[in-house]
Structure formats: structure tokens, C-alpha cells
mmCIF file of C-alpha atoms in Angstrom:
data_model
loop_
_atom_site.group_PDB
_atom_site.id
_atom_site.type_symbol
_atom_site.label_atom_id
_atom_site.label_comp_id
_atom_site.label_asym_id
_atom_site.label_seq_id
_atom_site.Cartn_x
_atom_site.Cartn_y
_atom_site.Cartn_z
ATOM 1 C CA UNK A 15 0.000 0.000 0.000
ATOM 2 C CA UNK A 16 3.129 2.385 1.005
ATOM 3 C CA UNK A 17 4.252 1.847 -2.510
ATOM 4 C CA UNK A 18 1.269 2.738 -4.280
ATOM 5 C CA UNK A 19 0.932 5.697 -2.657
ATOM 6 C CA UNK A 20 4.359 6.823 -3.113
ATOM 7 C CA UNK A 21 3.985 5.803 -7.295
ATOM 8 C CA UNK A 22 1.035 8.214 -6.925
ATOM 9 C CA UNK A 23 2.778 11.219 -5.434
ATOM 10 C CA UNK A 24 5.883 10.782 -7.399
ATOM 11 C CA UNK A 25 3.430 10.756 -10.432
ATOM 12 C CA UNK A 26 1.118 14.144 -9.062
ATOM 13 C CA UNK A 27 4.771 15.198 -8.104
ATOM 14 C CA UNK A 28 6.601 15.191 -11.664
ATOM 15 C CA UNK A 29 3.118 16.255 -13.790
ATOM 16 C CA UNK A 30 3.303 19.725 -11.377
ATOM 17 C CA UNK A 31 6.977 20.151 -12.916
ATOM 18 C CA UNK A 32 6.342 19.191 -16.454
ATOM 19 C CA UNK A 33 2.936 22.104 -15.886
ATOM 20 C CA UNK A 34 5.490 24.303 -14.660
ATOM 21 C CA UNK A 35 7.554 24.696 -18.033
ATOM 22 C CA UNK A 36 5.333 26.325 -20.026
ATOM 23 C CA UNK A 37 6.568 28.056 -23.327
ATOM 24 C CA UNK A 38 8.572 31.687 -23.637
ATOM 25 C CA UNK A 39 7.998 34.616 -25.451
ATOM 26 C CA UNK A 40 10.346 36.430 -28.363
ATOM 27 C CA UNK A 41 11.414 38.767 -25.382
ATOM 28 C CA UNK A 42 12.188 36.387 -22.779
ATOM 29 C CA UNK A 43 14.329 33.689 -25.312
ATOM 30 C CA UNK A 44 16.169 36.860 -26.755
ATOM 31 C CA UNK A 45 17.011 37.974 -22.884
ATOM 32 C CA UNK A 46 18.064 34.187 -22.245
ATOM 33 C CA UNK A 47 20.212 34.669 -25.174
ATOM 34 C CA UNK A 48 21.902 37.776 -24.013
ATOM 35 C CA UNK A 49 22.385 36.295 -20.565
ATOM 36 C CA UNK A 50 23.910 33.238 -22.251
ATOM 37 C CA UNK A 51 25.877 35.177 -24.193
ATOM 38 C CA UNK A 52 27.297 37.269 -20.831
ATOM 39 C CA UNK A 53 28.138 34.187 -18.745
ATOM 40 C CA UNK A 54 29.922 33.104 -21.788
ATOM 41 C CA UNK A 55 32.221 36.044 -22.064
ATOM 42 C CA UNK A 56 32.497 36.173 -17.810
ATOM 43 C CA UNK A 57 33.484 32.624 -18.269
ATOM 44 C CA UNK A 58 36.465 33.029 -20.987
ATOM 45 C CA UNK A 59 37.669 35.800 -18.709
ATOM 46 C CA UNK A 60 38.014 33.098 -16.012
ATOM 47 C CA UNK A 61 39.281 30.765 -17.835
ATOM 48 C CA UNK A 62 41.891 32.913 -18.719
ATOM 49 C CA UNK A 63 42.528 33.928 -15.187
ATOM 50 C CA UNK A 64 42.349 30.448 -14.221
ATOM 51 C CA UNK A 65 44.725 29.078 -16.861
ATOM 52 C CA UNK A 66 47.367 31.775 -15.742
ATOM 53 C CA UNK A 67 47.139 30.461 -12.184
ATOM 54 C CA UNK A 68 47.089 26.691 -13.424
ATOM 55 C CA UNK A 69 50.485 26.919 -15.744
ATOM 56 C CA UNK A 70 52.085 28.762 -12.589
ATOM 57 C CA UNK A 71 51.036 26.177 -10.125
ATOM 58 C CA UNK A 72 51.742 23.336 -12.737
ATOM 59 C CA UNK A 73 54.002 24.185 -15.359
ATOM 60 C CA UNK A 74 55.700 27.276 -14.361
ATOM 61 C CA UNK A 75 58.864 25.195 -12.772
ATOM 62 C CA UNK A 76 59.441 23.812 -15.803
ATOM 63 C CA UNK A 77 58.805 26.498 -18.095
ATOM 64 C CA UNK A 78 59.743 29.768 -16.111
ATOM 65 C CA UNK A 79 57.295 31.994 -14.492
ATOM 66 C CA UNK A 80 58.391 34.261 -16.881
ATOM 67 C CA UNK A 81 57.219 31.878 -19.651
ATOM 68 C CA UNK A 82 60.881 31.662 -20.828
ATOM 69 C CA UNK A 83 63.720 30.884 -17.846
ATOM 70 C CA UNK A 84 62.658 27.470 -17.223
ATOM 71 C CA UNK A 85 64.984 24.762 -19.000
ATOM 72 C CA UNK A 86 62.075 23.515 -21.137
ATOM 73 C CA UNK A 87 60.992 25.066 -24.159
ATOM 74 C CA UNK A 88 59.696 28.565 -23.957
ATOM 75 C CA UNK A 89 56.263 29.338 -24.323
ATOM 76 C CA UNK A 90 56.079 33.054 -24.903
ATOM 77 C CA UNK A 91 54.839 33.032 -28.823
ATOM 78 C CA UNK A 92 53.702 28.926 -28.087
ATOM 79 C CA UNK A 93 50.058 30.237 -29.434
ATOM 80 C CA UNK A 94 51.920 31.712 -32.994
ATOM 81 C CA UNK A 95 53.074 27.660 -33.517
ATOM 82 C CA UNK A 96 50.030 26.179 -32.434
ATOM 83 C CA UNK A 97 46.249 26.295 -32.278
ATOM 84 C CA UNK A 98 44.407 25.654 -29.293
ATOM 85 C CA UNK A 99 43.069 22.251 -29.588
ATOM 86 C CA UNK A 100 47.216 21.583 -30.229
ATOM 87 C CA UNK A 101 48.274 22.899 -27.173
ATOM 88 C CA UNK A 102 45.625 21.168 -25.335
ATOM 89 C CA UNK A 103 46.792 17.863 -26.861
ATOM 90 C CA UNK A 104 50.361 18.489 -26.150
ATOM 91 C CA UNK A 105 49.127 18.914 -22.272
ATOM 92 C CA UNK A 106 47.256 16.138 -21.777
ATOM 93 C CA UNK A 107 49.189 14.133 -23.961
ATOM 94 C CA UNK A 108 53.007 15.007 -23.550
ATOM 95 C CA UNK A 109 55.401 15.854 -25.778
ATOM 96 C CA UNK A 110 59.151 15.346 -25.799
ATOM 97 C CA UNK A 111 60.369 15.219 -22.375
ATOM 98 C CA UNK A 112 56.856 16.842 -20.948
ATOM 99 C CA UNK A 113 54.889 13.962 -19.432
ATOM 100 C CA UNK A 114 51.257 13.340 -20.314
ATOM 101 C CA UNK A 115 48.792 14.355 -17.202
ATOM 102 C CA UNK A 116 50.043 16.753 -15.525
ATOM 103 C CA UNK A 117 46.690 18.577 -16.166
ATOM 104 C CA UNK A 118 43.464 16.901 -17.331
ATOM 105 C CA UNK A 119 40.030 18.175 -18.353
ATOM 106 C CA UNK A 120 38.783 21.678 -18.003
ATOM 107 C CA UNK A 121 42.420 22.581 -15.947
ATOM 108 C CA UNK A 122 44.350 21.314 -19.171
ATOM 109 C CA UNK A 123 41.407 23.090 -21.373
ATOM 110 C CA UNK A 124 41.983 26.594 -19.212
ATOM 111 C CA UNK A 125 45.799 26.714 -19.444
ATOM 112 C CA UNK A 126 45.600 25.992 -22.825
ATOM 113 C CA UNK A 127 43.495 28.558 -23.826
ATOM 114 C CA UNK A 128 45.714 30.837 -21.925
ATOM 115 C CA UNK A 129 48.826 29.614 -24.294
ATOM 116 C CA UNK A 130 47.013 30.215 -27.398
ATOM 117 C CA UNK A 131 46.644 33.855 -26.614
ATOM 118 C CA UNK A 132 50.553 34.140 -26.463
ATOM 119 C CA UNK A 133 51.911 35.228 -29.758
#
């Protein structure tokens, strides 16, 4: 009996949030789209932040604070050599004597959208 009653208020329960959707207006899908399009520039501007903190926690002993005075290669015009989705690879993956890993995922995405910028 406890089970049918729960089914039954689960059921009541998720018709109430499928009434609650209802559809939007021109002027409420082109503010949506305006607030998207904020949070997407707010978020490349922390991205970039956060893949300038990233390389100096991770990478800057290797490569130099300075993007330069470490004794691996310099990355101070890395973004004029390669794209983006290049540097990420190199990241994740390694290259030379650079392990793979040393940053994965969104950390790994953030730093090396940082690099690209550096021409």
C-alpha cells in the first residue's frame, strides 16, 4: 500500500513540474540569449585567469614563471606555432620530455586557452 501511494505522489509530483515549463515569449528567449551570451564572455575571462594560475602552479617550474627561464621550451609566442586544440593535446598528452597528465580536463582546457593567446 506504502508503494502505491508513493507511485502516486511521485506521479502528481513530476506532472506539477512538467505544468510548470510552459513556453517563452520572443522577449524572454532573446534575454536568455543575451544572458547566455554574458556568462559566456564572464566565463572566458576566467578561464583565462584560471589558466594563468594553473600553468604557474603546474608548469611554471618547468617552463619559467616568466614563460621563458625554465629549462624547457619557452612558451612566450607557443600560441603563434600552435592552435588551441594543439596545445591542449600536447598537455594532456606530452610531448618530448613533458609527461602526459600533468593537467586533465577543463584545468588542461583553461591553461591551454591561456597559451594560445601568447603570440
Amino acid at each position: 500500500m506504502k508503494k502505491m501511494i508513493y507511485g502516486v505522489v511521485c506521479v502528481v509530483f513530476l506532472s506539477f513540474l512538467s505544468a510548470c515549463g510552459g513556453g517563452a515569449d520572443e522577449a524572454e528567449q532573446e534575454n536568455a540569449t543575451t544572458e547566455e551570451q554574458a556568462g559566456d564572455e564572464q566565463k572566458q575571462t576566467t578561464d583565462v585567469a584560471e589558466g594563468e594560475a594553473l600553468y604557474k602552479q603546474s608548469c611554471s617550474s618547468c617552463h619559467g614563471g616568466d614563460l621563458v627561464s625554465g629549462g624547457a621550451p619557452d612558451l612566450n609566442k607557443v600560441g603563434s606555432t600552435y592552435s588551441k586544440d594543439e596545445i591542449l593535446g600536447i598537455i594532456e598528452n606530452g610531448k618530448g620530455n613533458m609527461p602526459a597528465g600533468i593537467l586533465t580536463g577543463d584545468d588542461a582546457a583553461a591553461v591551454a586557452s591561456w597559451l594560445a593567446e601568447k603570440k
